[in-house]
Amino acid sequence: MTLEINIPEVHAEVGAVFARYEEALVTNQPAVLDELFWNSPHTLRYGFSENHYGHAGISAFRASLPVQSPPRELLRTVITTYGRDFATANVEFRREGSSQVGRQSQTWIRTPKGWRVVAAHVSMPA
């Protein structure tokens, strides 16, 4: 089996939904973030100091945050699509006022409701 990598229209779709996710993240739009995570008990998110399993756990975490994420600069974004229904997005970022570089990775799948994150990880290496 050979997968087509970065089919232009699929790559554009994932790029657009990733941009929507990023905007929702930095402007504290939990409803959009909830929408963009796959509504399944199989979804997971590993955070800076916490792990969340299932859409409900991720949603509860987002709802508990009092403010939006700190502004950040995306230093490098690598989106790769595999065929028409699977993609990864990997980012290096720096929060405003910090020299430390963080990492974020997301696994996206196409669902009947559109592209959704099925697994995510964010970390700030020491």
PDB file of C-alpha atoms in Angstrom:
ATOM      1  CA  MET A   1       0.000   0.000   0.000  1.00  0.00           C
ATOM      2  CA  THR A   2       1.287   3.423  -0.924  1.00  0.00           C
ATOM      3  CA  LEU A   3      -0.114   6.517   0.771  1.00  0.00           C
ATOM      4  CA  GLU A   4      -0.101   9.823  -0.997  1.00  0.00           C
ATOM      5  CA  ILE A   5       1.715  12.331   1.173  1.00  0.00           C
ATOM      6  CA  ASN A   6       0.558  15.966   1.311  1.00  0.00           C
ATOM      7  CA  ILE A   7      -2.170  15.884  -1.325  1.00  0.00           C
ATOM      8  CA  PRO A   8      -2.479  19.650  -1.878  1.00  0.00           C
ATOM      9  CA  GLU A   9      -6.217  20.039  -1.169  1.00  0.00           C
ATOM     10  CA  VAL A  10      -6.056  17.762   1.894  1.00  0.00           C
ATOM     11  CA  HIS A  11      -3.001  19.598   3.212  1.00  0.00           C
ATOM     12  CA  ALA A  12      -4.869  22.888   2.767  1.00  0.00           C
ATOM     13  CA  GLU A  13      -7.875  21.528   4.702  1.00  0.00           C
ATOM     14  CA  VAL A  14      -5.721  20.435   7.625  1.00  0.00           C
ATOM     15  CA  GLY A  15      -3.785  23.701   7.544  1.00  0.00           C
ATOM     16  CA  ALA A  16      -7.048  25.634   7.803  1.00  0.00           C
ATOM     17  CA  VAL A  17      -8.448  23.566  10.668  1.00  0.00           C
ATOM     18  CA  PHE A  18      -5.091  23.771  12.465  1.00  0.00           C
ATOM     19  CA  ALA A  19      -5.189  27.586  12.115  1.00  0.00           C
ATOM     20  CA  ARG A  20      -8.718  27.563  13.559  1.00  0.00           C
ATOM     21  CA  TYR A  21      -7.496  25.446  16.480  1.00  0.00           C
ATOM     22  CA  GLU A  22      -4.560  27.800  17.117  1.00  0.00           C
ATOM     23  CA  GLU A  23      -6.835  30.852  17.076  1.00  0.00           C
ATOM     24  CA  ALA A  24      -9.234  29.171  19.507  1.00  0.00           C
ATOM     25  CA  LEU A  25      -6.341  28.216  21.773  1.00  0.00           C
ATOM     26  CA  VAL A  26      -4.845  31.691  22.097  1.00  0.00           C
ATOM     27  CA  THR A  27      -8.215  33.472  22.364  1.00  0.00           C
ATOM     28  CA  ASN A  28      -9.757  31.017  24.865  1.00  0.00           C
ATOM     29  CA  GLN A  29     -12.605  29.578  22.816  1.00  0.00           C
ATOM     30  CA  PRO A  30     -13.269  26.310  24.677  1.00  0.00           C
ATOM     31  CA  ALA A  31     -16.358  25.520  22.583  1.00  0.00           C
ATOM     32  CA  VAL A  32     -14.259  25.510  19.401  1.00  0.00           C
ATOM     33  CA  LEU A  33     -11.532  23.443  21.063  1.00  0.00           C
ATOM     34  CA  ASP A  34     -14.171  20.971  22.258  1.00  0.00           C
ATOM     35  CA  GLU A  35     -15.545  20.758  18.721  1.00  0.00           C
ATOM     36  CA  LEU A  36     -12.110  20.105  17.218  1.00  0.00           C
ATOM     37  CA  PHE A  37     -11.299  17.195  19.538  1.00  0.00           C
ATOM     38  CA  TRP A  38     -12.844  13.877  18.521  1.00  0.00           C
ATOM     39  CA  ASN A  39     -15.807  13.219  20.797  1.00  0.00           C
ATOM     40  CA  SER A  40     -14.667   9.797  21.955  1.00  0.00           C
ATOM     41  CA  PRO A  41     -13.411   8.092  25.110  1.00  0.00           C
ATOM     42  CA  HIS A  42     -10.364   7.101  23.007  1.00  0.00           C
ATOM     43  CA  THR A  43      -9.192  10.705  22.566  1.00  0.00           C
ATOM     44  CA  LEU A  44      -6.245  11.771  24.697  1.00  0.00           C
ATOM     45  CA  ARG A  45      -4.244  14.865  25.517  1.00  0.00           C
ATOM     46  CA  TYR A  46      -0.954  14.934  27.388  1.00  0.00           C
ATOM     47  CA  GLY A  47      -0.306  18.390  28.809  1.00  0.00           C
ATOM     48  CA  PHE A  48       2.511  20.157  30.615  1.00  0.00           C
ATOM     49  CA  SER A  49       1.737  18.531  33.946  1.00  0.00           C
ATOM     50  CA  GLU A  50      -1.458  16.584  33.384  1.00  0.00           C
ATOM     51  CA  ASN A  51      -2.890  13.787  31.278  1.00  0.00           C
ATOM     52  CA  HIS A  52      -6.471  13.742  30.028  1.00  0.00           C
ATOM     53  CA  TYR A  53      -8.272  10.724  28.652  1.00  0.00           C
ATOM     54  CA  GLY A  54     -11.483  10.926  26.677  1.00  0.00           C
ATOM     55  CA  HIS A  55     -13.251  13.921  25.233  1.00  0.00           C
ATOM     56  CA  ALA A  56     -15.097  14.554  28.509  1.00  0.00           C
ATOM     57  CA  GLY A  57     -11.843  14.768  30.481  1.00  0.00           C
ATOM     58  CA  ILE A  58     -10.249  17.103  27.954  1.00  0.00           C
ATOM     59  CA  SER A  59     -13.360  19.290  27.880  1.00  0.00           C
ATOM     60  CA  ALA A  60     -13.504  19.480  31.693  1.00  0.00           C
ATOM     61  CA  PHE A  61      -9.852  20.558  31.764  1.00  0.00           C
ATOM     62  CA  ARG A  62     -10.467  23.320  29.221  1.00  0.00           C
ATOM     63  CA  ALA A  63     -13.531  24.540  31.138  1.00  0.00           C
ATOM     64  CA  SER A  64     -11.453  24.800  34.323  1.00  0.00           C
ATOM     65  CA  LEU A  65      -8.929  27.201  32.821  1.00  0.00           C
ATOM     66  CA  PRO A  66      -9.576  30.739  34.081  1.00  0.00           C
ATOM     67  CA  VAL A  67      -7.897  32.574  31.206  1.00  0.00           C
ATOM     68  CA  GLN A  68      -6.681  32.055  27.694  1.00  0.00           C
ATOM     69  CA  SER A  69      -3.311  30.555  26.911  1.00  0.00           C
ATOM     70  CA  PRO A  70      -0.448  33.047  26.958  1.00  0.00           C
ATOM     71  CA  PRO A  71       0.324  34.609  23.574  1.00  0.00           C
ATOM     72  CA  ARG A  72       2.881  32.593  21.665  1.00  0.00           C
ATOM     73  CA  GLU A  73       4.913  32.641  18.512  1.00  0.00           C
ATOM     74  CA  LEU A  74       4.909  29.584  16.278  1.00  0.00           C
ATOM     75  CA  LEU A  75       8.531  29.002  15.339  1.00  0.00           C
ATOM     76  CA  ARG A  76       8.028  25.996  13.123  1.00  0.00           C
ATOM     77  CA  THR A  77       4.887  24.178  12.018  1.00  0.00           C
ATOM     78  CA  VAL A  78       5.054  20.893  10.139  1.00  0.00           C
ATOM     79  CA  ILE A  79       1.768  19.501   8.873  1.00  0.00           C
ATOM     80  CA  THR A  80       1.890  16.200   7.041  1.00  0.00           C
ATOM     81  CA  THR A  81      -1.099  14.450   5.538  1.00  0.00           C
ATOM     82  CA  TYR A  82      -1.169  10.732   4.804  1.00  0.00           C
ATOM     83  CA  GLY A  83      -3.773   9.883   2.212  1.00  0.00           C
ATOM     84  CA  ARG A  84      -7.063  11.766   2.570  1.00  0.00           C
ATOM     85  CA  ASP A  85      -8.094  10.972   6.146  1.00  0.00           C
ATOM     86  CA  PHE A  86      -5.053  11.129   8.455  1.00  0.00           C
ATOM     87  CA  ALA A  87      -2.625  13.913   9.357  1.00  0.00           C
ATOM     88  CA  THR A  88      -0.149  15.103  11.940  1.00  0.00           C
ATOM     89  CA  ALA A  89       0.651  18.650  13.010  1.00  0.00           C
ATOM     90  CA  ASN A  90       3.842  19.369  14.933  1.00  0.00           C
ATOM     91  CA  VAL A  91       4.813  22.763  16.263  1.00  0.00           C
ATOM     92  CA  GLU A  92       7.696  24.415  18.031  1.00  0.00           C
ATOM     93  CA  PHE A  93       6.566  27.552  19.863  1.00  0.00           C
ATOM     94  CA  ARG A  94       7.793  30.221  22.243  1.00  0.00           C
ATOM     95  CA  ARG A  95       5.525  31.950  24.729  1.00  0.00           C
ATOM     96  CA  GLU A  96       5.623  35.717  24.775  1.00  0.00           C
ATOM     97  CA  GLY A  97       8.324  36.958  27.157  1.00  0.00           C
ATOM     98  CA  SER A  98      10.119  33.602  27.343  1.00  0.00           C
ATOM     99  CA  SER A  99      13.136  32.179  25.575  1.00  0.00           C
ATOM    100  CA  GLN A 100      12.077  28.580  26.260  1.00  0.00           C
ATOM    101  CA  VAL A 101      10.856  26.591  23.257  1.00  0.00           C
ATOM    102  CA  GLY A 102       7.847  24.309  23.636  1.00  0.00           C
ATOM    103  CA  ARG A 103       6.549  21.483  21.485  1.00  0.00           C
ATOM    104  CA  GLN A 104       3.070  20.477  20.454  1.00  0.00           C
ATOM    105  CA  SER A 105       1.954  17.499  18.414  1.00  0.00           C
ATOM    106  CA  GLN A 106      -1.492  16.554  17.189  1.00  0.00           C
ATOM    107  CA  THR A 107      -2.874  13.580  15.332  1.00  0.00           C
ATOM    108  CA  TRP A 108      -5.889  14.445  13.164  1.00  0.00           C
ATOM    109  CA  ILE A 109      -8.412  12.183  11.443  1.00  0.00           C
ATOM    110  CA  ARG A 110     -11.199  13.001   9.037  1.00  0.00           C
ATOM    111  CA  THR A 111     -14.576  12.133  10.569  1.00  0.00           C
ATOM    112  CA  PRO A 112     -18.118  12.582   9.212  1.00  0.00           C
ATOM    113  CA  LYS A 113     -18.135  15.911  11.133  1.00  0.00           C
ATOM    114  CA  GLY A 114     -14.794  17.078   9.708  1.00  0.00           C
ATOM    115  CA  TRP A 115     -11.184  16.960  10.863  1.00  0.00           C
ATOM    116  CA  ARG A 116     -10.739  16.155  14.570  1.00  0.00           C
ATOM    117  CA  VAL A 117      -7.776  15.798  16.947  1.00  0.00           C
ATOM    118  CA  VAL A 118      -7.584  12.237  18.298  1.00  0.00           C
ATOM    119  CA  ALA A 119      -4.338  12.612  20.216  1.00  0.00           C
ATOM    120  CA  ALA A 120      -2.384  15.651  21.373  1.00  0.00           C
ATOM    121  CA  HIS A 121       0.759  16.348  23.338  1.00  0.00           C
ATOM    122  CA  VAL A 122       2.258  19.592  24.552  1.00  0.00           C
ATOM    123  CA  SER A 123       5.493  19.911  26.474  1.00  0.00           C
ATOM    124  CA  MET A 124       8.110  22.417  27.522  1.00  0.00           C
ATOM    125  CA  PRO A 125      11.449  20.564  27.705  1.00  0.00           C
ATOM    126  CA  ALA A 126      13.700  21.532  30.598  1.00  0.00           C
TER     127      ALA A 126
END
